[in-house]
PDB file of C-alpha atoms and ligand atoms in Angstrom:
ATOM      1  CA  MET A   1     -92.862-262.750 -61.821  1.00  0.00           C
ATOM      2  CA  ARG A   2     -91.821-260.141 -64.404  1.00  0.00           C
ATOM      3  CA  PRO A   3     -90.276-257.030 -62.873  1.00  0.00           C
ATOM      4  CA  LEU A   4     -92.456-253.985 -63.012  1.00  0.00           C
ATOM      5  CA  ILE A   5     -91.017-250.509 -63.596  1.00  0.00           C
ATOM      6  CA  PHE A   6     -92.708-247.388 -62.177  1.00  0.00           C
ATOM      7  CA  ALA A   7     -91.175-244.262 -63.644  1.00  0.00           C
ATOM      8  CA  ALA A   8     -92.017-240.676 -62.532  1.00  0.00           C
ATOM      9  CA  ASN A   9     -91.319-237.940 -65.082  1.00  0.00           C
ATOM     10  CA  TRP A  10     -91.550-234.654 -63.162  1.00  0.00           C
ATOM     11  CA  LYS A  11     -91.033-232.591 -66.300  1.00  0.00           C
ATOM     12  CA  MET A  12     -90.454-228.846 -65.612  1.00  0.00           C
ATOM     13  CA  GLN A  13     -91.566-229.088 -61.965  1.00  0.00           C
ATOM     14  CA  VAL A  14     -90.180-230.012 -58.494  1.00  0.00           C
ATOM     15  CA  THR A  15     -87.336-227.865 -57.043  1.00  0.00           C
ATOM     16  CA  PRO A  16     -84.442-229.477 -55.163  1.00  0.00           C
ATOM     17  CA  ALA A  17     -86.213-228.671 -51.835  1.00  0.00           C
ATOM     18  CA  GLU A  18     -89.494-230.072 -53.095  1.00  0.00           C
ATOM     19  CA  ALA A  19     -87.720-233.222 -54.317  1.00  0.00           C
ATOM     20  CA  ARG A  20     -86.182-233.767 -50.860  1.00  0.00           C
ATOM     21  CA  ALA A  21     -89.654-233.374 -49.186  1.00  0.00           C
ATOM     22  CA  PHE A  22     -91.315-235.620 -51.842  1.00  0.00           C
ATOM     23  CA  VAL A  23     -88.789-238.438 -51.410  1.00  0.00           C
ATOM     24  CA  ALA A  24     -88.919-238.334 -47.577  1.00  0.00           C
ATOM     25  CA  ARG A  25     -92.717-238.735 -47.655  1.00  0.00           C
ATOM     26  CA  PHE A  26     -92.852-241.217 -50.509  1.00  0.00           C
ATOM     27  CA  LEU A  27     -90.281-243.558 -48.989  1.00  0.00           C
ATOM     28  CA  GLU A  28     -92.363-243.771 -45.804  1.00  0.00           C
ATOM     29  CA  LEU A  29     -95.318-244.845 -47.907  1.00  0.00           C
ATOM     30  CA  HIS A  30     -93.508-247.236 -50.290  1.00  0.00           C
ATOM     31  CA  PRO A  31     -91.263-249.771 -48.691  1.00  0.00           C
ATOM     32  CA  PRO A  32     -89.092-251.778 -51.139  1.00  0.00           C
ATOM     33  CA  ARG A  33     -91.252-254.353 -52.923  1.00  0.00           C
ATOM     34  CA  GLU A  34     -90.010-257.571 -54.541  1.00  0.00           C
ATOM     35  CA  GLY A  35     -89.920-257.349 -58.338  1.00  0.00           C
ATOM     36  CA  ARG A  36     -90.593-253.596 -58.550  1.00  0.00           C
ATOM     37  CA  ALA A  37     -88.069-250.926 -59.666  1.00  0.00           C
ATOM     38  CA  LEU A  38     -88.729-247.205 -59.404  1.00  0.00           C
ATOM     39  CA  TRP A  39     -87.313-244.502 -61.610  1.00  0.00           C
ATOM     40  CA  PHE A  40     -87.374-240.805 -60.952  1.00  0.00           C
ATOM     41  CA  PHE A  41     -86.770-238.281 -63.759  1.00  0.00           C
ATOM     42  CA  PRO A  42     -86.447-234.875 -62.121  1.00  0.00           C
ATOM     43  CA  ALA A  43     -85.350-231.676 -63.909  1.00  0.00           C
ATOM     44  CA  ALA A  44     -81.593-231.438 -64.241  1.00  0.00           C
ATOM     45  CA  VAL A  45     -81.253-228.963 -61.343  1.00  0.00           C
ATOM     46  CA  SER A  46     -82.985-231.409 -58.980  1.00  0.00           C
ATOM     47  CA  LEU A  47     -81.052-234.527 -59.960  1.00  0.00           C
ATOM     48  CA  GLU A  48     -78.593-234.369 -57.167  1.00  0.00           C
ATOM     49  CA  ALA A  49     -81.158-233.573 -54.422  1.00  0.00           C
ATOM     50  CA  THR A  50     -83.283-236.506 -55.624  1.00  0.00           C
ATOM     51  CA  THR A  51     -80.353-238.934 -55.771  1.00  0.00           C
ATOM     52  CA  THR A  52     -79.133-237.921 -52.328  1.00  0.00           C
ATOM     53  CA  ALA A  53     -82.574-238.264 -50.767  1.00  0.00           C
ATOM     54  CA  LEU A  54     -82.980-241.756 -52.265  1.00  0.00           C
ATOM     55  CA  GLN A  55     -79.640-243.014 -51.058  1.00  0.00           C
ATOM     56  CA  GLY A  56     -79.835-246.462 -49.530  1.00  0.00           C
ATOM     57  CA  ARG A  57     -82.949-247.435 -51.509  1.00  0.00           C
ATOM     58  CA  GLY A  58     -81.587-249.959 -53.940  1.00  0.00           C
ATOM     59  CA  ASP A  59     -84.986-250.315 -55.642  1.00  0.00           C
ATOM     60  CA  THR A  60     -84.782-246.732 -56.945  1.00  0.00           C
ATOM     61  CA  ARG A  61     -82.868-245.078 -59.777  1.00  0.00           C
ATOM     62  CA  VAL A  62     -82.638-241.511 -61.006  1.00  0.00           C
ATOM     63  CA  GLY A  63     -82.406-240.325 -64.613  1.00  0.00           C
ATOM     64  CA  ALA A  64     -82.196-237.113 -66.590  1.00  0.00           C
ATOM     65  CA  GLN A  65     -85.113-236.015 -68.730  1.00  0.00           C
ATOM     66  CA  ASP A  66     -82.827-235.398 -71.704  1.00  0.00           C
ATOM     67  CA  VAL A  67     -79.100-235.414 -72.384  1.00  0.00           C
ATOM     68  CA  HIS A  68     -76.882-234.144 -75.180  1.00  0.00           C
ATOM     69  CA  TRP A  69     -74.826-236.716 -77.081  1.00  0.00           C
ATOM     70  CA  GLU A  70     -71.610-234.658 -76.860  1.00  0.00           C
ATOM     71  CA  PRO A  71     -69.722-235.153 -73.558  1.00  0.00           C
ATOM     72  CA  LYS A  72     -68.833-231.467 -73.256  1.00  0.00           C
ATOM     73  CA  GLY A  73     -68.725-228.257 -75.130  1.00  0.00           C
ATOM     74  CA  ALA A  74     -70.434-224.997 -76.077  1.00  0.00           C
ATOM     75  CA  PHE A  75     -74.068-226.191 -75.843  1.00  0.00           C
ATOM     76  CA  THR A  76     -75.703-223.564 -73.594  1.00  0.00           C
ATOM     77  CA  GLY A  77     -78.641-224.947 -71.661  1.00  0.00           C
ATOM     78  CA  ALA A  78     -77.992-228.572 -72.456  1.00  0.00           C
ATOM     79  CA  THR A  79     -77.026-231.379 -70.003  1.00  0.00           C
ATOM     80  CA  SER A  80     -74.216-233.720 -70.997  1.00  0.00           C
ATOM     81  CA  ILE A  81     -74.056-237.318 -69.923  1.00  0.00           C
ATOM     82  CA  PRO A  82     -71.075-236.657 -67.597  1.00  0.00           C
ATOM     83  CA  LEU A  83     -72.967-233.744 -65.991  1.00  0.00           C
ATOM     84  CA  ALA A  84     -76.007-235.911 -65.431  1.00  0.00           C
ATOM     85  CA  ARG A  85     -73.934-238.772 -64.108  1.00  0.00           C
ATOM     86  CA  GLY A  86     -72.103-236.393 -61.823  1.00  0.00           C
ATOM     87  CA  ALA A  87     -75.424-235.453 -60.268  1.00  0.00           C
ATOM     88  CA  GLY A  88     -76.371-239.117 -59.744  1.00  0.00           C
ATOM     89  CA  ALA A  89     -78.196-240.084 -62.909  1.00  0.00           C
ATOM     90  CA  THR A  90     -77.814-243.730 -64.096  1.00  0.00           C
ATOM     91  CA  GLY A  91     -80.075-243.262 -67.099  1.00  0.00           C
ATOM     92  CA  ALA A  92     -82.021-240.771 -69.140  1.00  0.00           C
ATOM     93  CA  LEU A  93     -85.233-240.340 -71.114  1.00  0.00           C
ATOM     94  CA  VAL A  94     -84.600-239.996 -74.848  1.00  0.00           C
ATOM     95  CA  GLY A  95     -87.055-238.757 -77.424  1.00  0.00           C
ATOM     96  CA  HIS A  96     -89.849-237.802 -75.049  1.00  0.00           C
ATOM     97  CA  SER A  97     -92.700-236.446 -77.164  1.00  0.00           C
ATOM     98  CA  GLU A  98     -92.215-233.003 -75.666  1.00  0.00           C
ATOM     99  CA  ARG A  99     -88.583-233.013 -76.823  1.00  0.00           C
ATOM    100  CA  ARG A 100     -89.675-234.187 -80.258  1.00  0.00           C
ATOM    101  CA  HIS A 101     -92.755-232.031 -80.763  1.00  0.00           C
ATOM    102  CA  VAL A 102     -92.076-228.901 -78.679  1.00  0.00           C
ATOM    103  CA  PHE A 103     -88.299-228.646 -79.039  1.00  0.00           C
ATOM    104  CA  GLY A 104     -87.960-230.193 -82.514  1.00  0.00           C
ATOM    105  CA  GLU A 105     -85.641-233.088 -81.628  1.00  0.00           C
ATOM    106  CA  THR A 106     -85.117-235.227 -84.672  1.00  0.00           C
ATOM    107  CA  GLU A 107     -85.223-239.008 -84.874  1.00  0.00           C
ATOM    108  CA  ALA A 108     -81.513-239.035 -85.849  1.00  0.00           C
ATOM    109  CA  GLU A 109     -80.759-237.098 -82.674  1.00  0.00           C
ATOM    110  CA  THR A 110     -82.555-239.689 -80.586  1.00  0.00           C
ATOM    111  CA  GLY A 111     -80.229-242.306 -82.067  1.00  0.00           C
ATOM    112  CA  ARG A 112     -77.118-240.316 -81.136  1.00  0.00           C
ATOM    113  CA  LYS A 113     -78.341-239.871 -77.605  1.00  0.00           C
ATOM    114  CA  VAL A 114     -79.135-243.588 -77.129  1.00  0.00           C
ATOM    115  CA  THR A 115     -75.714-244.605 -78.449  1.00  0.00           C
ATOM    116  CA  ALA A 116     -73.926-242.069 -76.235  1.00  0.00           C
ATOM    117  CA  LEU A 117     -75.808-243.187 -73.161  1.00  0.00           C
ATOM    118  CA  LEU A 118     -74.938-246.886 -73.821  1.00  0.00           C
ATOM    119  CA  ALA A 119     -71.278-245.953 -74.385  1.00  0.00           C
ATOM    120  CA  ALA A 120     -71.278-244.360 -70.957  1.00  0.00           C
ATOM    121  CA  SER A 121     -73.116-247.326 -69.366  1.00  0.00           C
ATOM    122  CA  LEU A 122     -76.270-245.364 -68.575  1.00  0.00           C
ATOM    123  CA  THR A 123     -79.756-246.716 -69.344  1.00  0.00           C
ATOM    124  CA  PRO A 124     -81.596-245.058 -72.169  1.00  0.00           C
ATOM    125  CA  MET A 125     -85.373-244.998 -71.784  1.00  0.00           C
ATOM    126  CA  LEU A 126     -86.429-244.430 -75.422  1.00  0.00           C
ATOM    127  CA  CYS A 127     -89.906-242.885 -75.772  1.00  0.00           C
ATOM    128  CA  VAL A 128     -91.973-243.497 -78.906  1.00  0.00           C
ATOM    129  CA  GLY A 129     -95.586-242.675 -79.785  1.00  0.00           C
ATOM    130  CA  GLU A 130     -97.878-241.363 -82.463  1.00  0.00           C
ATOM    131  CA  LEU A 131     -99.714-238.055 -82.829  1.00  0.00           C
ATOM    132  CA  LEU A 132    -103.508-238.130 -82.855  1.00  0.00           C
ATOM    133  CA  ALA A 133    -103.574-237.425 -86.613  1.00  0.00           C
ATOM    134  CA  GLU A 134    -101.196-240.325 -87.239  1.00  0.00           C
ATOM    135  CA  ARG A 135    -103.428-242.635 -85.203  1.00  0.00           C
ATOM    136  CA  GLU A 136    -106.515-241.477 -87.055  1.00  0.00           C
ATOM    137  CA  ALA A 137    -104.716-242.066 -90.351  1.00  0.00           C
ATOM    138  CA  GLY A 138    -103.918-245.662 -89.354  1.00  0.00           C
ATOM    139  CA  GLN A 139    -100.186-244.935 -89.085  1.00  0.00           C
ATOM    140  CA  THR A 140     -99.571-245.819 -85.420  1.00  0.00           C
ATOM    141  CA  GLU A 141     -97.472-248.891 -85.956  1.00  0.00           C
ATOM    142  CA  ALA A 142     -95.578-247.400 -88.886  1.00  0.00           C
ATOM    143  CA  VAL A 143     -94.649-244.313 -86.800  1.00  0.00           C
ATOM    144  CA  VAL A 144     -93.592-246.243 -83.756  1.00  0.00           C
ATOM    145  CA  ILE A 145     -91.505-248.704 -85.758  1.00  0.00           C
ATOM    146  CA  ARG A 146     -89.789-245.793 -87.558  1.00  0.00           C
ATOM    147  CA  GLN A 147     -89.013-244.139 -84.275  1.00  0.00           C
ATOM    148  CA  LEU A 148     -87.659-247.400 -82.853  1.00  0.00           C
ATOM    149  CA  ARG A 149     -85.431-247.994 -85.877  1.00  0.00           C
ATOM    150  CA  ALA A 150     -83.951-244.459 -85.716  1.00  0.00           C
ATOM    151  CA  GLY A 151     -83.536-244.499 -81.975  1.00  0.00           C
ATOM    152  CA  LEU A 152     -81.844-247.896 -81.942  1.00  0.00           C
ATOM    153  CA  ALA A 153     -79.930-247.568 -85.176  1.00  0.00           C
ATOM    154  CA  GLY A 154     -76.530-247.617 -83.492  1.00  0.00           C
ATOM    155  CA  VAL A 155     -77.369-250.329 -80.958  1.00  0.00           C
ATOM    156  CA  SER A 156     -75.919-253.779 -81.263  1.00  0.00           C
ATOM    157  CA  PRO A 157     -78.307-256.731 -80.663  1.00  0.00           C
ATOM    158  CA  ALA A 158     -76.420-257.563 -77.467  1.00  0.00           C
ATOM    159  CA  ASP A 159     -76.856-254.000 -76.136  1.00  0.00           C
ATOM    160  CA  LEU A 160     -80.568-253.840 -76.841  1.00  0.00           C
ATOM    161  CA  GLN A 161     -81.257-255.489 -73.489  1.00  0.00           C
ATOM    162  CA  CYS A 162     -79.768-252.352 -71.813  1.00  0.00           C
ATOM    163  CA  VAL A 163     -82.497-250.144 -73.340  1.00  0.00           C
ATOM    164  CA  VAL A 164     -85.985-249.575 -71.916  1.00  0.00           C
ATOM    165  CA  ILE A 165     -88.751-248.611 -74.322  1.00  0.00           C
ATOM    166  CA  ALA A 166     -91.725-246.401 -73.350  1.00  0.00           C
ATOM    167  CA  TYR A 167     -94.727-246.242 -75.610  1.00  0.00           C
ATOM    168  CA  GLU A 168     -96.397-242.877 -75.038  1.00  0.00           C
ATOM    169  CA  PRO A 169     -99.162-241.986 -77.514  1.00  0.00           C
ATOM    170  CA  VAL A 170     -98.897-238.201 -77.850  1.00  0.00           C
ATOM    171  CA  TRP A 171    -102.666-237.762 -77.775  1.00  0.00           C
ATOM    172  CA  ALA A 172    -102.752-239.415 -74.322  1.00  0.00           C
ATOM    173  CA  ILE A 173    -100.112-237.260 -72.678  1.00  0.00           C
ATOM    174  CA  GLY A 174    -101.440-234.812 -70.180  1.00  0.00           C
ATOM    175  CA  THR A 175    -104.941-234.962 -71.795  1.00  0.00           C
ATOM    176  CA  GLY A 176    -106.710-237.362 -69.461  1.00  0.00           C
ATOM    177  CA  ARG A 177    -107.347-239.633 -72.449  1.00  0.00           C
ATOM    178  CA  THR A 178    -105.559-242.968 -71.860  1.00  0.00           C
ATOM    179  CA  ALA A 179    -105.109-245.686 -74.362  1.00  0.00           C
ATOM    180  CA  THR A 180    -107.232-248.635 -73.315  1.00  0.00           C
ATOM    181  CA  PRO A 181    -105.182-251.645 -72.078  1.00  0.00           C
ATOM    182  CA  ALA A 182    -106.222-253.418 -75.268  1.00  0.00           C
ATOM    183  CA  ASP A 183    -105.061-250.505 -77.480  1.00  0.00           C
ATOM    184  CA  ALA A 184    -101.725-250.363 -75.701  1.00  0.00           C
ATOM    185  CA  THR A 185    -101.271-254.095 -75.967  1.00  0.00           C
ATOM    186  CA  VAL A 186    -101.658-253.998 -79.772  1.00  0.00           C
ATOM    187  CA  VAL A 187     -98.848-251.366 -80.053  1.00  0.00           C
ATOM    188  CA  HIS A 188     -96.649-253.131 -77.461  1.00  0.00           C
ATOM    189  CA  ARG A 189     -96.870-256.307 -79.525  1.00  0.00           C
ATOM    190  CA  ALA A 190     -95.792-254.404 -82.589  1.00  0.00           C
ATOM    191  CA  ILE A 191     -92.903-252.894 -80.648  1.00  0.00           C
ATOM    192  CA  ARG A 192     -91.749-256.313 -79.413  1.00  0.00           C
ATOM    193  CA  ALA A 193     -91.971-257.760 -82.946  1.00  0.00           C
ATOM    194  CA  GLU A 194     -89.750-254.944 -84.181  1.00  0.00           C
ATOM    195  CA  LEU A 195     -87.293-255.377 -81.240  1.00  0.00           C
ATOM    196  CA  ALA A 196     -87.048-259.082 -82.196  1.00  0.00           C
ATOM    197  CA  ARG A 197     -86.320-258.085 -85.842  1.00  0.00           C
ATOM    198  CA  LEU A 198     -83.630-255.818 -84.556  1.00  0.00           C
ATOM    199  CA  GLY A 199     -82.045-258.756 -82.779  1.00  0.00           C
ATOM    200  CA  ALA A 200     -83.241-258.567 -79.222  1.00  0.00           C
ATOM    201  CA  SER A 201     -82.973-262.087 -77.861  1.00  0.00           C
ATOM    202  CA  THR A 202     -84.373-261.500 -74.426  1.00  0.00           C
ATOM    203  CA  ARG A 203     -87.486-259.804 -73.212  1.00  0.00           C
ATOM    204  CA  MET A 204     -87.001-256.028 -73.028  1.00  0.00           C
ATOM    205  CA  SER A 205     -89.039-253.840 -70.763  1.00  0.00           C
ATOM    206  CA  VAL A 206     -91.678-251.935 -72.620  1.00  0.00           C
ATOM    207  CA  LEU A 207     -93.571-249.317 -70.528  1.00  0.00           C
ATOM    208  CA  TYR A 208     -96.822-247.497 -71.183  1.00  0.00           C
ATOM    209  CA  GLY A 209     -97.263-243.782 -70.507  1.00  0.00           C
ATOM    210  CA  GLY A 210    -100.011-241.215 -71.131  1.00  0.00           C
ATOM    211  CA  SER A 211    -102.542-240.078 -68.460  1.00  0.00           C
ATOM    212  CA  VAL A 212    -101.761-243.003 -66.183  1.00  0.00           C
ATOM    213  CA  ASN A 213    -103.349-242.446 -62.774  1.00  0.00           C
ATOM    214  CA  GLY A 214    -104.500-244.309 -59.696  1.00  0.00           C
ATOM    215  CA  GLY A 215    -107.723-245.297 -61.390  1.00  0.00           C
ATOM    216  CA  ASN A 216    -106.255-246.911 -64.498  1.00  0.00           C
ATOM    217  CA  ALA A 217    -102.752-248.163 -63.471  1.00  0.00           C
ATOM    218  CA  ALA A 218    -103.916-251.566 -62.268  1.00  0.00           C
ATOM    219  CA  SER A 219    -105.830-252.450 -65.469  1.00  0.00           C
ATOM    220  CA  LEU A 220    -102.865-251.358 -67.684  1.00  0.00           C
ATOM    221  CA  LEU A 221    -100.384-253.280 -65.561  1.00  0.00           C
ATOM    222  CA  ALA A 222    -102.582-256.379 -65.723  1.00  0.00           C
ATOM    223  CA  GLU A 223    -101.691-256.650 -69.424  1.00  0.00           C
ATOM    224  CA  VAL A 224     -98.848-259.127 -69.877  1.00  0.00           C
ATOM    225  CA  GLU A 225     -97.372-256.879 -72.604  1.00  0.00           C
ATOM    226  CA  ILE A 226     -97.017-253.874 -70.231  1.00  0.00           C
ATOM    227  CA  ASP A 227     -93.927-253.993 -68.039  1.00  0.00           C
ATOM    228  CA  GLY A 228     -94.508-250.768 -66.204  1.00  0.00           C
ATOM    229  CA  VAL A 229     -95.704-247.197 -66.453  1.00  0.00           C
ATOM    230  CA  LEU A 230     -94.096-243.781 -67.205  1.00  0.00           C
ATOM    231  CA  VAL A 231     -96.168-241.135 -65.406  1.00  0.00           C
ATOM    232  CA  GLY A 232     -96.178-237.353 -65.513  1.00  0.00           C
ATOM    233  CA  GLY A 233     -98.976-235.473 -63.753  1.00  0.00           C
ATOM    234  CA  ALA A 234     -99.943-238.264 -61.305  1.00  0.00           C
ATOM    235  CA  SER A 235     -96.360-238.653 -60.121  1.00  0.00           C
ATOM    236  CA  LEU A 236     -96.200-235.197 -58.660  1.00  0.00           C
ATOM    237  CA  ASP A 237     -97.862-235.973 -55.370  1.00  0.00           C
ATOM    238  CA  PRO A 238     -96.090-238.534 -53.096  1.00  0.00           C
ATOM    239  CA  VAL A 239     -99.304-239.990 -51.713  1.00  0.00           C
ATOM    240  CA  GLY A 240    -100.864-240.484 -55.165  1.00  0.00           C
ATOM    241  CA  TRP A 241     -97.587-241.801 -56.541  1.00  0.00           C
ATOM    242  CA  ALA A 242     -97.269-244.310 -53.717  1.00  0.00           C
ATOM    243  CA  GLU A 243    -100.830-245.528 -54.491  1.00  0.00           C
ATOM    244  CA  ILE A 244     -99.684-246.137 -58.056  1.00  0.00           C
ATOM    245  CA  THR A 245     -96.359-247.808 -57.166  1.00  0.00           C
ATOM    246  CA  GLY A 246     -98.201-250.018 -54.640  1.00  0.00           C
ATOM    247  CA  THR A 247    -100.727-251.110 -57.304  1.00  0.00           C
TER     248      THR A 247
HETATM  249  P1  13P B 301     -99.006-237.587 -68.113  1.00  0.00           P
HETATM  250  O1  13P B 301     -98.930-238.737 -67.156  1.00  0.00           O
HETATM  251  O2  13P B 301     -99.098-236.257 -67.361  1.00  0.00           O
HETATM  252  O3  13P B 301    -100.048-237.779 -69.200  1.00  0.00           O
HETATM  253  O4  13P B 301     -97.589-237.551 -68.805  1.00  0.00           O
HETATM  254  C1  13P B 301     -97.099-238.680 -69.396  1.00  0.00           C
HETATM  255  C2  13P B 301     -95.652-238.440 -69.812  1.00  0.00           C
HETATM  256  O5  13P B 301     -95.367-237.672 -70.686  1.00  0.00           O
HETATM  257  C3  13P B 301     -94.667-239.200 -69.037  1.00  0.00           C
HETATM  258  O6  13P B 301     -93.411-239.086 -69.674  1.00  0.00           O
END
């Protein structure tokens, strides 16, 4: 059976104390399950509390929501990879749509972050996805492929298998509008075709994100192209999140 990945992106929520309480409750509800891996992406200040609370659960991993590509220096407010790793992170999101469209992260910057994470042996979870106007203009695949090429520009074919891709259509994030399983499948196929052109020789994990919830997770995960979900709002409640991870 293909491994399924359930990734919780807590965005700018969940304090260290709240993370400890969340994990304690969630772990009671979600025993380790064969073929399932769980990722948690807390805010940087809650990385260590989350990691500590998850200790002993080998089916879980913790990642940063963003990292800088430089290992240290005068970058006020940013989190370096050594800082994230020191707090327990073994991966990071890169190019989340909020980083791209709210904070102005460029495609070239996503590439530097992916390369820096791989050099430090952390897992990059590269997020790609089109705006509503781009979808309506028929540019979805072109946008996603451009973002993939930029994000993976410095990655050797052999290292591609260390990267996770998350397709998150921007119009579906936090809006309650989800791509249908069939819509997501079309884009996931285009992503896989591009990954093959870039030299990926094994199946890479490609997740879907954007208004995933307890009511639609099962139908999305039933698609053979969808290897897991990246979830914002519906990952903030341990009971609701355990329903999704138990799908
Ligand atoms: P929502 O699940 O709240 O739509 O957020 C998706 C997301 O951005 C996950 O990274």
